[in-house]
GROMACS .gro file of C-alpha atoms in nm:
model
  288
    1ASP     CA    1   9.148   8.436   8.574
    2ASN     CA    2   9.145   8.533   8.941
    3PHE     CA    3   9.011   8.883   8.856
    4ASN     CA    4   9.249   9.050   9.099
    5ASP     CA    5   9.244   9.421   9.174
    6TYR     CA    6   9.563   9.524   8.988
    7TYR     CA    7   9.311   9.728   8.796
    8ASP     CA    8   8.932   9.741   8.824
    9PRO     CA    9   8.802   9.381   8.838
   10ALA     CA   10   8.473   9.502   8.688
   11LEU     CA   11   8.661   9.600   8.373
   12LYS     CA   12   8.821   9.255   8.358
   13ARG     CA   13   8.482   9.089   8.389
   14LYS     CA   14   8.347   9.318   8.117
   15ASN     CA   15   8.635   9.211   7.893
   16VAL     CA   16   8.541   8.843   7.921
   17GLY     CA   17   8.168   8.908   7.916
   18GLY     CA   18   8.001   8.678   7.665
   19PHE     CA   19   8.309   8.461   7.608
   20GLY     CA   20   8.154   8.179   7.806
   21ASP     CA   21   7.868   8.165   7.555
   22LEU     CA   22   8.103   8.085   7.266
   23PRO     CA   23   8.126   7.719   7.155
   24GLY     CA   24   8.409   7.539   7.333
   25VAL     CA   25   8.488   7.832   7.565
   26LYS     CA   26   8.468   7.808   7.942
   27VAL     CA   27   8.563   8.095   8.176
   28ILE     CA   28   8.704   7.958   8.503
   29GLU     CA   29   8.770   8.179   8.805
   30ALA     CA   30   9.086   8.049   8.972
   31ASP     CA   31   9.441   8.148   9.064
   32PHE     CA   32   9.713   7.982   8.855
   33CYS     CA   33   9.953   8.018   9.151
   34ASP     CA   34   9.743   7.749   9.325
   35GLN     CA   35   9.930   7.438   9.219
   36ALA     CA   36   9.670   7.193   9.347
   37ALA     CA   37   9.395   7.378   9.162
   38MET     CA   38   9.600   7.371   8.841
   39HIS     CA   39   9.657   6.995   8.870
   40ASP     CA   40   9.284   6.945   8.916
   41LEU     CA   41   9.206   7.175   8.623
   42PHE     CA   42   9.446   7.002   8.384
   43ALA     CA   43   9.308   6.660   8.478
   44ARG     CA   44   8.941   6.761   8.475
   45GLU     CA   45   8.949   6.958   8.150
   46ASN     CA   46   9.192   6.728   7.968
   47VAL     CA   47   9.407   7.027   7.869
   48LYS     CA   48   9.574   6.976   7.530
   49SER     CA   49   9.779   7.297   7.504
   50VAL     CA   50   9.856   7.604   7.714
   51VAL     CA   51   9.876   7.971   7.618
   52HIS     CA   52  10.013   8.117   7.941
   53LEU     CA   53   9.921   8.485   7.934
   54GLY     CA   54   9.871   8.510   8.309
   55ALA     CA   55  10.101   8.746   8.496
   56TYR     CA   56  10.127   9.058   8.704
   57ALA     CA   57  10.213   9.311   8.435
   58GLY     CA   58  10.343   9.665   8.467
   59VAL     CA   59  10.704   9.779   8.479
   60HIS     CA   60  10.654  10.067   8.721
   61ALA     CA   61  10.429   9.888   8.969
   62SER     CA   62  10.685   9.608   8.995
   63VAL     CA   63  10.938   9.848   9.147
   64ALA     CA   64  10.705   9.910   9.442
   65SER     CA   65  10.579   9.551   9.479
   66PRO     CA   66  10.852   9.307   9.367
   67HIS     CA   67  10.733   9.022   9.591
   68VAL     CA   68  10.391   9.023   9.423
   69TYR     CA   69  10.558   8.994   9.083
   70GLN     CA   70  10.788   8.715   9.201
   71ARG     CA   71  10.494   8.511   9.333
   72ASN     CA   72  10.273   8.550   9.029
   73ASN     CA   73  10.520   8.557   8.743
   74VAL     CA   74  10.770   8.298   8.866
   75GLN     CA   75  10.590   8.076   9.116
   76GLY     CA   76  10.269   8.091   8.912
   77THR     CA   77  10.451   7.987   8.597
   78LEU     CA   78  10.616   7.703   8.787
   79ALA     CA   79  10.274   7.579   8.904
   80LEU     CA   80  10.154   7.561   8.543
   81LEU     CA   81  10.474   7.394   8.424
   82GLU     CA   82  10.436   7.131   8.695
   83ALA     CA   83  10.077   7.070   8.588
   84ALA     CA   84  10.192   7.037   8.226
   85ARG     CA   85  10.467   6.796   8.332
   86GLN     CA   86  10.223   6.567   8.510
   87HIS     CA   87   9.948   6.607   8.249
   88PRO     CA   88  10.140   6.629   7.919
   89VAL     CA   89  10.034   6.888   7.662
   90SER     CA   90  10.116   6.927   7.293
   91ARG     CA   91  10.237   7.287   7.329
   92PHE     CA   92  10.304   7.532   7.613
   93LEU     CA   93  10.324   7.890   7.498
   94LEU     CA   94  10.491   8.096   7.770
   95ILE     CA   95  10.410   8.459   7.695
   96SER     CA   96  10.707   8.661   7.808
   97SER     CA   97  10.797   9.025   7.737
   98SER     CA   98  11.041   9.248   7.553
   99THR     CA   99  11.157   9.368   7.897
  100VAL     CA  100  11.368   9.052   7.933
  101TYR     CA  101  11.632   9.211   7.707
  102GLY     CA  102  11.715   9.475   7.965
  103LEU     CA  103  11.984   9.742   7.963
  104GLY     CA  104  12.286   9.671   7.748
  105ALA     CA  105  12.129   9.437   7.492
  106ALA     CA  106  12.228   9.501   7.132
  107ILE     CA  107  11.972   9.682   6.914
  108PRO     CA  108  11.759   9.548   6.751
  109PHE     CA  109  11.684   9.280   7.010
  110GLN     CA  110  11.773   8.932   6.884
  111GLU     CA  111  11.650   8.626   7.072
  112ASP     CA  112  11.980   8.440   7.071
  113ALA     CA  113  12.212   8.736   7.140
  114PRO     CA  114  12.341   8.802   7.495
  115PRO     CA  115  12.072   8.988   7.695
  116GLY     CA  116  12.135   9.287   7.919
  117ILE     CA  117  12.031   9.323   8.281
  118PRO     CA  118  11.654   9.373   8.332
  119ALA     CA  119  11.571   9.731   8.424
  120SER     CA  120  11.278   9.635   8.650
  121PRO     CA  121  11.159   9.352   8.875
  122TYR     CA  122  10.893   9.284   8.611
  123GLY     CA  123  11.157   9.219   8.346
  124ALA     CA  124  11.357   9.007   8.590
  125THR     CA  125  11.056   8.790   8.677
  126LYS     CA  126  10.966   8.742   8.312
  127ARG     CA  127  11.319   8.630   8.234
  128ALA     CA  128  11.314   8.397   8.535
  129ALA     CA  129  10.985   8.250   8.409
  130GLU     CA  130  11.141   8.194   8.066
  131LEU     CA  131  11.441   8.017   8.218
  132MET     CA  132  11.213   7.794   8.423
  133GLY     CA  133  11.010   7.711   8.114
  134LEU     CA  134  11.314   7.631   7.902
  135THR     CA  135  11.452   7.418   8.186
  136TYR     CA  136  11.128   7.220   8.197
  137HIS     CA  137  11.155   7.170   7.822
  138GLN     CA  138  11.512   7.044   7.853
  139LEU     CA  139  11.457   6.835   8.166
  140HIS     CA  140  11.099   6.710   8.132
  141SER     CA  141  11.024   6.757   7.759
  142VAL     CA  142  10.745   7.005   7.826
  143PRO     CA  143  10.705   7.162   7.478
  144VAL     CA  144  10.765   7.521   7.588
  145VAL     CA  145  10.789   7.809   7.342
  146CYS     CA  146  10.872   8.152   7.488
  147LEU     CA  147  10.709   8.437   7.298
  148ARG     CA  148  10.821   8.795   7.359
  149PRO     CA  149  10.552   9.052   7.269
  150PHE     CA  150  10.659   9.413   7.219
  151SER     CA  151  10.439   9.699   7.350
  152VAL     CA  152  10.102   9.553   7.257
  153TYR     CA  153   9.822   9.803   7.188
  154GLY     CA  154   9.473   9.807   7.039
  155PRO     CA  155   9.117   9.742   7.155
  156ARG     CA  156   9.081   9.641   7.523
  157LEU     CA  157   9.420   9.787   7.613
  158ARG     CA  158   9.496   9.777   7.986
  159PRO     CA  159   9.404  10.108   8.157
  160ASP     CA  160   9.743  10.142   8.331
  161LEU     CA  161   9.945  10.159   8.008
  162ALA     CA  162  10.076  10.487   7.868
  163MET     CA  163   9.867  10.491   7.552
  164SER     CA  164   9.548  10.432   7.751
  165ILE     CA  165   9.638  10.700   8.007
  166PHE     CA  166   9.737  10.950   7.735
  167THR     CA  167   9.409  10.892   7.551
  168GLN     CA  168   9.201  10.937   7.865
  169LYS     CA  169   9.385  11.255   7.966
  170ILE     CA  170   9.370  11.418   7.622
  171ILE     CA  171   8.997  11.348   7.583
  172ALA     CA  172   8.928  11.480   7.935
  173GLY     CA  173   9.146  11.788   7.888
  174GLN     CA  174   9.363  11.690   8.183
  175PRO     CA  175   9.745  11.708   8.212
  176LEU     CA  176   9.932  11.392   8.116
  177SER     CA  177  10.270  11.298   8.263
  178LEU     CA  178  10.568  11.264   8.031
  179TYR     CA  179  10.882  11.115   8.187
  180GLY     CA  180  11.197  11.245   8.023
  181ASP     CA  181  11.194  11.435   7.694
  182GLY     CA  182  10.971  11.190   7.505
  183SER     CA  183  11.256  11.038   7.304
  184VAL     CA  184  11.206  10.692   7.457
  185ARG     CA  185  11.108  10.457   7.175
  186ARG     CA  186  10.872  10.163   7.187
  187ASP     CA  187  10.808   9.895   6.926
  188PHE     CA  188  10.428   9.919   6.938
  189THR     CA  189  10.261   9.606   6.800
  190HIS     CA  190   9.891   9.571   6.727
  191VAL     CA  191   9.705   9.310   6.928
  192SER     CA  192   9.577   9.138   6.612
  193ASP     CA  193   9.934   9.082   6.493
  194ILE     CA  194  10.024   8.937   6.833
  195CYS     CA  195   9.726   8.702   6.809
  196ASP     CA  196   9.843   8.589   6.465
  197GLY     CA  197  10.183   8.509   6.617
  198LEU     CA  198  10.032   8.314   6.906
  199THR     CA  199   9.810   8.114   6.674
  200ALA     CA  200  10.104   8.029   6.447
  201ALA     CA  201  10.318   7.923   6.744
  202LEU     CA  202  10.054   7.675   6.860
  203SER     CA  203  10.100   7.459   6.552
  204ALA     CA  204  10.443   7.547   6.412
  205GLU     CA  205  10.704   7.271   6.391
  206ASN     CA  206  11.054   7.278   6.540
  207VAL     CA  207  10.986   7.565   6.780
  208ALA     CA  208  10.981   7.393   7.121
  209GLY     CA  209  11.263   7.521   7.337
  210GLN     CA  210  11.285   7.848   7.145
  211ALA     CA  211  11.234   8.214   7.238
  212ILE     CA  212  11.070   8.419   6.962
  213ASN     CA  213  11.003   8.793   6.930
  214LEU     CA  214  10.656   8.919   6.834
  215GLY     CA  215  10.696   9.285   6.749
  216HIS     CA  216  10.650   9.538   6.470
  217SER     CA  217  11.017   9.629   6.419
  218HIS     CA  218  10.940  10.001   6.384
  219PRO     CA  219  11.003  10.178   6.718
  220VAL     CA  220  10.811  10.503   6.774
  221GLU     CA  221  10.911  10.788   7.007
  222ILE     CA  222  10.667  10.854   7.292
  223ARG     CA  223  10.634  11.220   7.189
  224GLN     CA  224  10.525  11.100   6.844
  225VAL     CA  225  10.264  10.876   7.008
  226ILE     CA  226  10.123  11.183   7.185
  227ALA     CA  227  10.117  11.380   6.859
  228MET     CA  228   9.934  11.099   6.678
  229LEU     CA  229   9.680  11.067   6.959
  230GLU     CA  230   9.623  11.444   6.944
  231SER     CA  231   9.553  11.414   6.572
  232ALA     CA  232   9.316  11.118   6.610
  233ILE     CA  233   9.130  11.274   6.903
  234GLY     CA  234   9.126  11.626   6.758
  235LYS     CA  235   9.256  11.786   7.078
  236LYS     CA  236   9.593  11.909   7.206
  237ALA     CA  237   9.754  11.735   7.500
  238ILE     CA  238   9.844  11.921   7.818
  239VAL     CA  239  10.188  11.778   7.890
  240LYS     CA  240  10.347  11.786   8.236
  241LYS     CA  241  10.713  11.685   8.222
  242HIS     CA  242  10.889  11.478   8.487
  243PRO     CA  243  11.242  11.340   8.522
  244PRO     CA  244  11.306  11.010   8.341
  245ARG     CA  245  11.252  10.686   8.532
  246ALA     CA  246  11.535  10.439   8.582
  247GLU     CA  247  11.311  10.139   8.507
  248ASP     CA  248  11.225  10.263   8.156
  249LEU     CA  249  11.436  10.110   7.878
  250PRO     CA  250  11.544  10.379   7.628
  251VAL     CA  251  11.424  10.167   7.335
  252THR     CA  252  11.258   9.837   7.250
  253PHE     CA  253  11.314   9.711   6.896
  254ALA     CA  254  11.231   9.359   6.779
  255ASP     CA  255  11.439   9.172   6.526
  256LEU     CA  256  11.178   8.962   6.344
  257GLY     CA  257  11.408   8.732   6.149
  258LYS     CA  258  11.343   8.432   6.372
  259ALA     CA  259  10.968   8.490   6.389
  260THR     CA  260  10.951   8.521   6.012
  261ARG     CA  261  11.153   8.203   5.961
  262LEU     CA  262  10.981   7.983   6.221
  263LEU     CA  263  10.626   8.122   6.231
  264ASN     CA  264  10.591   8.297   5.896
  265TYR     CA  265  10.511   8.599   6.113
  266SER     CA  266  10.462   8.933   5.940
  267PRO     CA  267  10.286   9.219   6.124
  268LYS     CA  268  10.014   9.377   5.913
  269VAL     CA  269   9.873   9.673   6.109
  270THR     CA  270  10.078   9.992   6.080
  271PHE     CA  271  10.093  10.232   6.373
  272GLU     CA  272   9.931  10.495   6.152
  273GLU     CA  273   9.633  10.261   6.107
  274GLY     CA  274   9.626  10.131   6.463
  275ILE     CA  275   9.612  10.462   6.649
  276PRO     CA  276   9.285  10.593   6.497
  277GLU     CA  277   9.130  10.249   6.537
  278TYR     CA  278   9.231  10.244   6.904
  279VAL     CA  279   9.089  10.593   6.965
  280ASP     CA  280   8.760  10.494   6.797
  281TRP     CA  281   8.739  10.184   7.016
  282TYR     CA  282   8.824  10.387   7.330
  283ARG     CA  283   8.547  10.640   7.262
  284SER     CA  284   8.293  10.367   7.196
  285TRP     CA  285   8.394  10.149   7.494
  286HIS     CA  286   8.405  10.436   7.742
  287LYS     CA  287   8.125  10.638   7.579
  288VAL     CA  288   8.331  10.958   7.559
   0.00000   0.00000   0.00000
């Protein structure tokens, strides 16, 4: 991790605090966009497999800073693919995003159906990263698997995401911003289910060169998310409405047929279970 300032670096360091004490775990501060550093790292550490979760995330921030997203999400991915080409690995999990489906994709989103046009630079860079990864699989036999998580939530959620912001605002009694009428739907997927999918993809057979959804397949309206947070927190939200944003997809909805078939993936945590758990974690973590 390069612990950049996309959000508070102190929070990032807190998130990895203690990981370096675990057996077999080493926390390395570096930038994966630095190709020479990645070559040295792969050679020095004898890397066996890659779970590439590094990226500049955030749909809305990408509209204001597209060049930053291009550098990190496309050039950074290319640096890792080059390292994996020169220092072969058994599996390269390229963690993509549901945003690659874009506007115009058929609902629910199927991996092998024609995609739409990405609604944001973030979605465009994630699709470009996927295409680069699949090209390296085809051309250089790098065993790339593209995984597409859908609206991940749960403990240690990024502070810039809607659920985190809503929770903070409701607890503090401050107005929260709602863009549009709240009918936008997201396929919220608990982080533990995503981890199960990643773990399965590391060892599954016949998945190299594939793109696979990791979602929950039960989209929830944003206004329902607010209502469930109100219930879990025990406080009403103060909602300030704004016009809808062009970069927001109206719905994300994962078809899980391929994930079930190839990874035996089956999400276990319902949204009704995950929301109270998240609120409990938030209160404990932030001492509020």
